[in-house]
Amino acid sequence: MKLVIAIIALGLSACVSVPVERKFPKAPDELMAACAELQTIPEGTTQLSVVVETVVANYGQYQWCQTKTNTWIDWYKKQKDIFESVK
Amino acid sequence: MWIVNFLPDFIFHFLLLAGLLGLVASIVLDSVPFISTNAKAIQLASAVVLAIALFFEGAISDNNAWQARVKELELKVARAETESAEANGKIEKQLATKDKEIALAQTVFKNRIKENAATMDAECKIPASTVSILNDAANKGAKK
């Protein structure tokens, strides 16, 4: 019995915890914000200028979302490269 | 290895030395009365102590190798975190520049619309169905 206890104690003496902790990289706050809804034209509008203004604003909205999506792809690639460089 | 971290290394060095000395003494010093009478017991005890001490010497060596590896990895992780933060800084700057560019373009377009609004509105009247189609496309495209 004493021998068994001694063997178990010796075996447990080899137990070790993994001390290196890695944090998941934080993405920029601007990228974490959801894209805004597209603007709508006020009901009853008959003026072309109002329609064009809304369409142009929505183009701008799309360009911002496109930028964010492309930046997300860029961010992912860079962070993946950095992550994989640690071995 | 918690036991190696818990106990100082010199204890295992001392055990190794004691085991070796005990073993040598039990063989060489058989003319000494106490040792000659207990030679077998001393040999056995020394062998056990030596075996345990050797095991832990190996463990200390292994532990030191792992500690060195951990330190190396910690350095790499710290460097990676710095690189990651730098990459984020660059991305934030790019985003801020692009945001300004889009905002500036929007202002330019709004001004151009204002300049041409009178002509546009005089030449074209938008039917309600057009507004409805555009608004539905804006809303339902995302919501389905």
Short mmCIF file of C-alpha atoms in Angstrom, two decimals:
data_model
loop_
_atom_site.label_atom_id
_atom_site.label_comp_id
_atom_site.label_asym_id
_atom_site.label_seq_id
_atom_site.Cartn_x
_atom_site.Cartn_y
_atom_site.Cartn_z
CA MET A 1 0.00 0.00 0.00
CA LYS A 2 2.78 2.40 0.96
CA LEU A 3 4.57 1.52 -2.28
CA VAL A 4 1.41 2.28 -4.29
CA ILE A 5 1.07 5.66 -2.57
CA ALA A 6 4.75 6.39 -3.24
CA ILE A 7 4.37 5.47 -6.94
CA ILE A 8 1.23 7.65 -7.29
CA ALA A 9 3.01 10.56 -5.55
CA LEU A 10 5.99 10.15 -7.86
CA GLY A 11 3.72 10.00 -10.89
CA LEU A 12 1.81 13.11 -9.81
CA SER A 13 5.06 14.95 -9.28
CA ALA A 14 5.36 15.15 -13.06
CA CYS A 15 2.07 17.04 -13.46
CA VAL A 16 2.52 20.49 -14.96
CA SER A 17 0.21 23.28 -16.04
CA VAL A 18 0.66 25.23 -19.30
CA PRO A 19 1.83 28.70 -18.25
CA VAL A 20 1.86 30.54 -21.61
CA GLU A 21 -1.41 32.34 -22.15
CA ARG A 22 -2.42 33.88 -25.47
CA LYS A 23 -5.04 36.57 -25.80
CA PHE A 24 -7.30 36.78 -28.84
CA PRO A 25 -6.39 40.01 -30.69
CA LYS A 26 -8.84 42.88 -30.30
CA ALA A 27 -10.25 44.32 -33.51
CA PRO A 28 -10.50 48.13 -33.91
CA ASP A 29 -13.75 49.60 -32.52
CA GLU A 30 -14.74 51.01 -35.92
CA LEU A 31 -14.79 47.49 -37.36
CA MET A 32 -16.95 46.18 -34.54
CA ALA A 33 -19.75 48.64 -35.34
CA ALA A 34 -22.50 47.26 -37.57
CA CYS A 35 -23.23 48.93 -40.91
CA ALA A 36 -26.04 51.47 -40.79
CA GLU A 37 -29.36 50.85 -42.51
CA LEU A 38 -29.79 52.31 -45.98
CA GLN A 39 -31.62 55.65 -46.10
CA THR A 40 -35.11 55.80 -47.57
CA ILE A 41 -36.70 58.55 -49.61
CA PRO A 42 -39.39 60.57 -47.77
CA GLU A 43 -42.86 59.35 -48.84
CA GLY A 44 -44.63 61.61 -51.33
CA THR A 45 -41.41 63.03 -52.74
CA THR A 46 -41.66 64.08 -56.36
CA GLN A 47 -38.39 65.97 -56.58
CA LEU A 48 -35.55 64.19 -58.39
CA SER A 49 -32.96 66.09 -56.34
CA VAL A 50 -34.26 64.49 -53.11
CA VAL A 51 -34.11 61.02 -54.69
CA VAL A 52 -30.59 61.61 -56.00
CA GLU A 53 -29.49 62.92 -52.60
CA THR A 54 -30.74 59.75 -50.90
CA VAL A 55 -29.16 57.51 -53.52
CA VAL A 56 -25.83 59.31 -53.19
CA ALA A 57 -25.99 59.03 -49.39
CA ASN A 58 -26.63 55.29 -49.76
CA TYR A 59 -23.66 54.99 -52.14
CA GLY A 60 -21.55 56.63 -49.45
CA GLN A 61 -22.98 54.19 -46.89
CA TYR A 62 -22.09 51.28 -49.16
CA GLN A 63 -18.54 52.58 -49.68
CA TRP A 64 -18.03 52.80 -45.90
CA CYS A 65 -19.32 49.23 -45.45
CA GLN A 66 -17.15 48.05 -48.36
CA THR A 67 -14.15 49.68 -46.71
CA LYS A 68 -14.97 47.98 -43.42
CA THR A 69 -15.40 44.56 -45.06
CA ASN A 70 -12.11 44.89 -46.94
CA THR A 71 -10.43 46.06 -43.76
CA TRP A 72 -11.83 43.03 -41.89
CA ILE A 73 -10.22 40.77 -44.52
CA ASP A 74 -6.94 42.66 -44.22
CA TRP A 75 -7.13 42.56 -40.38
CA TYR A 76 -7.78 38.80 -40.41
CA LYS A 77 -4.86 38.07 -42.75
CA LYS A 78 -2.43 40.20 -40.72
CA GLN A 79 -3.54 38.77 -37.37
CA LYS A 80 -3.38 35.22 -38.76
CA ASP A 81 0.21 35.81 -39.95
CA ILE A 82 1.17 37.22 -36.55
CA PHE A 83 -0.58 34.37 -34.72
CA GLU A 84 1.13 31.71 -36.85
CA SER A 85 4.55 33.34 -36.37
CA VAL A 86 4.49 32.24 -32.70
CA LYS A 87 5.61 28.61 -32.55
CA MET B 1 6.84 19.56 -12.22
CA TRP B 2 5.33 20.98 -9.06
CA ILE B 3 7.57 19.05 -6.66
CA VAL B 4 10.68 20.40 -8.40
CA ASN B 5 9.27 23.92 -8.24
CA PHE B 6 8.15 23.43 -4.66
CA LEU B 7 11.45 22.12 -3.26
CA PRO B 8 14.78 23.90 -3.84
CA ASP B 9 17.21 22.20 -6.24
CA PHE B 10 19.97 21.80 -3.65
CA ILE B 11 17.88 19.16 -1.82
CA PHE B 12 18.07 16.88 -4.86
CA HIS B 13 21.77 17.66 -5.38
CA PHE B 14 22.35 16.80 -1.73
CA LEU B 15 20.37 13.54 -2.08
CA LEU B 16 22.42 12.59 -5.14
CA LEU B 17 25.65 13.27 -3.30
CA ALA B 18 24.43 11.41 -0.20
CA GLY B 19 23.37 8.40 -2.29
CA LEU B 20 26.68 8.31 -4.12
CA LEU B 21 28.73 8.71 -0.93
CA GLY B 22 26.64 6.07 0.88
CA LEU B 23 27.09 3.61 -1.98
CA VAL B 24 30.83 4.24 -2.24
CA ALA B 25 31.24 4.14 1.55
CA SER B 26 29.39 0.83 1.85
CA ILE B 27 31.76 -0.71 -0.71
CA VAL B 28 35.07 0.99 0.14
CA LEU B 29 34.87 1.52 3.87
CA ASP B 30 34.05 -2.06 4.89
CA SER B 31 36.77 -1.93 7.56
CA VAL B 32 34.77 0.65 9.55
CA PRO B 33 32.78 -1.31 12.16
CA PHE B 34 29.31 0.31 11.70
CA ILE B 35 29.51 0.28 7.92
CA SER B 36 30.80 -3.31 7.68
CA THR B 37 27.95 -4.62 9.83
CA ASN B 38 25.23 -2.68 7.91
CA ALA B 39 26.81 -2.71 4.46
CA LYS B 40 23.85 -4.34 2.71
CA ALA B 41 21.27 -2.00 4.31
CA ILE B 42 23.41 1.07 3.54
CA GLN B 43 23.90 -0.10 -0.05
CA LEU B 44 20.17 -0.64 -0.51
CA ALA B 45 19.22 2.68 1.09
CA SER B 46 21.91 4.51 -0.91
CA ALA B 47 20.76 2.88 -4.14
CA VAL B 48 17.15 3.94 -3.49
CA VAL B 49 18.21 7.49 -2.58
CA LEU B 50 20.47 7.60 -5.64
CA ALA B 51 17.67 6.38 -7.92
CA ILE B 52 15.20 8.98 -6.56
CA ALA B 53 17.84 11.72 -6.73
CA LEU B 54 18.74 10.79 -10.31
CA PHE B 55 15.07 10.84 -11.28
CA PHE B 56 14.67 14.33 -9.85
CA GLU B 57 17.96 15.56 -11.33
CA GLY B 58 16.57 14.52 -14.70
CA ALA B 59 13.30 16.21 -13.83
CA ILE B 60 15.11 19.44 -12.85
CA SER B 61 17.01 19.39 -16.12
CA ASP B 62 13.79 18.73 -18.05
CA ASN B 63 11.98 21.39 -16.04
CA ASN B 64 14.71 23.95 -16.76
CA ALA B 65 14.52 23.14 -20.48
CA TRP B 66 10.75 23.66 -20.42
CA GLN B 67 11.06 26.87 -18.40
CA ALA B 68 13.46 28.19 -21.04
CA ARG B 69 10.98 27.21 -23.76
CA VAL B 70 8.16 28.93 -21.85
CA LYS B 71 10.21 32.12 -21.52
CA GLU B 72 11.03 32.00 -25.23
CA LEU B 73 7.32 31.54 -26.05
CA GLU B 74 6.30 34.33 -23.66
CA LEU B 75 8.72 36.65 -25.46
CA LYS B 76 7.28 35.61 -28.83
CA VAL B 77 3.71 36.10 -27.57
CA ALA B 78 4.60 39.55 -26.19
CA ARG B 79 6.21 40.46 -29.54
CA ALA B 80 3.15 39.15 -31.40
CA GLU B 81 0.85 41.22 -29.18
CA THR B 82 2.91 44.33 -29.94
CA GLU B 83 2.81 43.56 -33.68
CA SER B 84 -0.92 42.97 -33.42
CA ALA B 85 -1.44 46.33 -31.69
CA GLU B 86 0.73 48.07 -34.32
CA ALA B 87 -1.26 46.43 -37.12
CA ASN B 88 -4.48 47.61 -35.45
CA GLY B 89 -3.06 51.14 -35.20
CA LYS B 90 -2.30 51.16 -38.93
CA ILE B 91 -5.76 49.81 -39.75
CA GLU B 92 -7.40 52.47 -37.56
CA LYS B 93 -5.45 55.20 -39.40
CA GLN B 94 -6.45 53.75 -42.80
CA LEU B 95 -10.09 53.62 -41.69
CA ALA B 96 -10.00 57.21 -40.42
CA THR B 97 -8.49 58.38 -43.74
CA LYS B 98 -11.09 56.48 -45.76
CA ASP B 99 -13.90 57.81 -43.53
CA LYS B 100 -12.72 61.38 -44.17
CA GLU B 101 -12.47 60.74 -47.91
CA ILE B 102 -16.03 59.36 -48.05
CA ALA B 103 -17.39 62.23 -45.91
CA LEU B 104 -15.62 64.77 -48.14
CA ALA B 105 -16.97 63.14 -51.29
CA GLN B 106 -20.47 63.16 -49.80
CA THR B 107 -20.20 66.89 -49.09
CA VAL B 108 -19.02 67.53 -52.66
CA PHE B 109 -21.94 65.48 -54.07
CA LYS B 110 -24.48 67.25 -51.83
CA ASN B 111 -23.20 70.62 -53.03
CA ARG B 112 -23.39 69.49 -56.65
CA ILE B 113 -26.96 68.27 -56.09
CA LYS B 114 -27.88 71.62 -54.52
CA GLU B 115 -26.37 73.47 -57.48
CA ASN B 116 -28.33 71.36 -59.96
CA ALA B 117 -31.49 70.77 -57.93
CA ALA B 118 -33.54 73.42 -59.73
CA THR B 119 -32.75 71.96 -63.18
CA MET B 120 -33.31 68.37 -62.05
CA ASP B 121 -36.63 69.11 -60.37
CA ALA B 122 -37.87 71.23 -63.30
CA GLU B 123 -37.16 68.52 -65.86
CA CYS B 124 -38.28 65.46 -63.95
CA LYS B 125 -41.12 64.61 -61.59
CA ILE B 126 -40.74 61.40 -59.66
CA PRO B 127 -43.84 59.17 -59.54
CA ALA B 128 -44.81 57.64 -56.16
CA SER B 129 -44.14 54.14 -57.49
CA THR B 130 -40.46 55.01 -58.06
CA VAL B 131 -40.08 56.12 -54.44
CA SER B 132 -41.84 52.99 -53.29
CA ILE B 133 -39.59 50.70 -55.36
CA LEU B 134 -36.40 52.41 -54.17
CA ASN B 135 -37.50 52.33 -50.51
CA ASP B 136 -38.52 48.68 -50.74
CA ALA B 137 -35.15 47.84 -52.30
CA ALA B 138 -33.37 49.70 -49.51
CA ASN B 139 -35.37 47.97 -46.78
CA LYS B 140 -36.12 44.50 -48.06
CA GLY B 141 -32.66 43.86 -49.50
CA ALA B 142 -31.39 43.46 -45.97
CA LYS B 143 -34.47 42.21 -44.12
CA LYS B 144 -35.94 39.79 -46.66
#
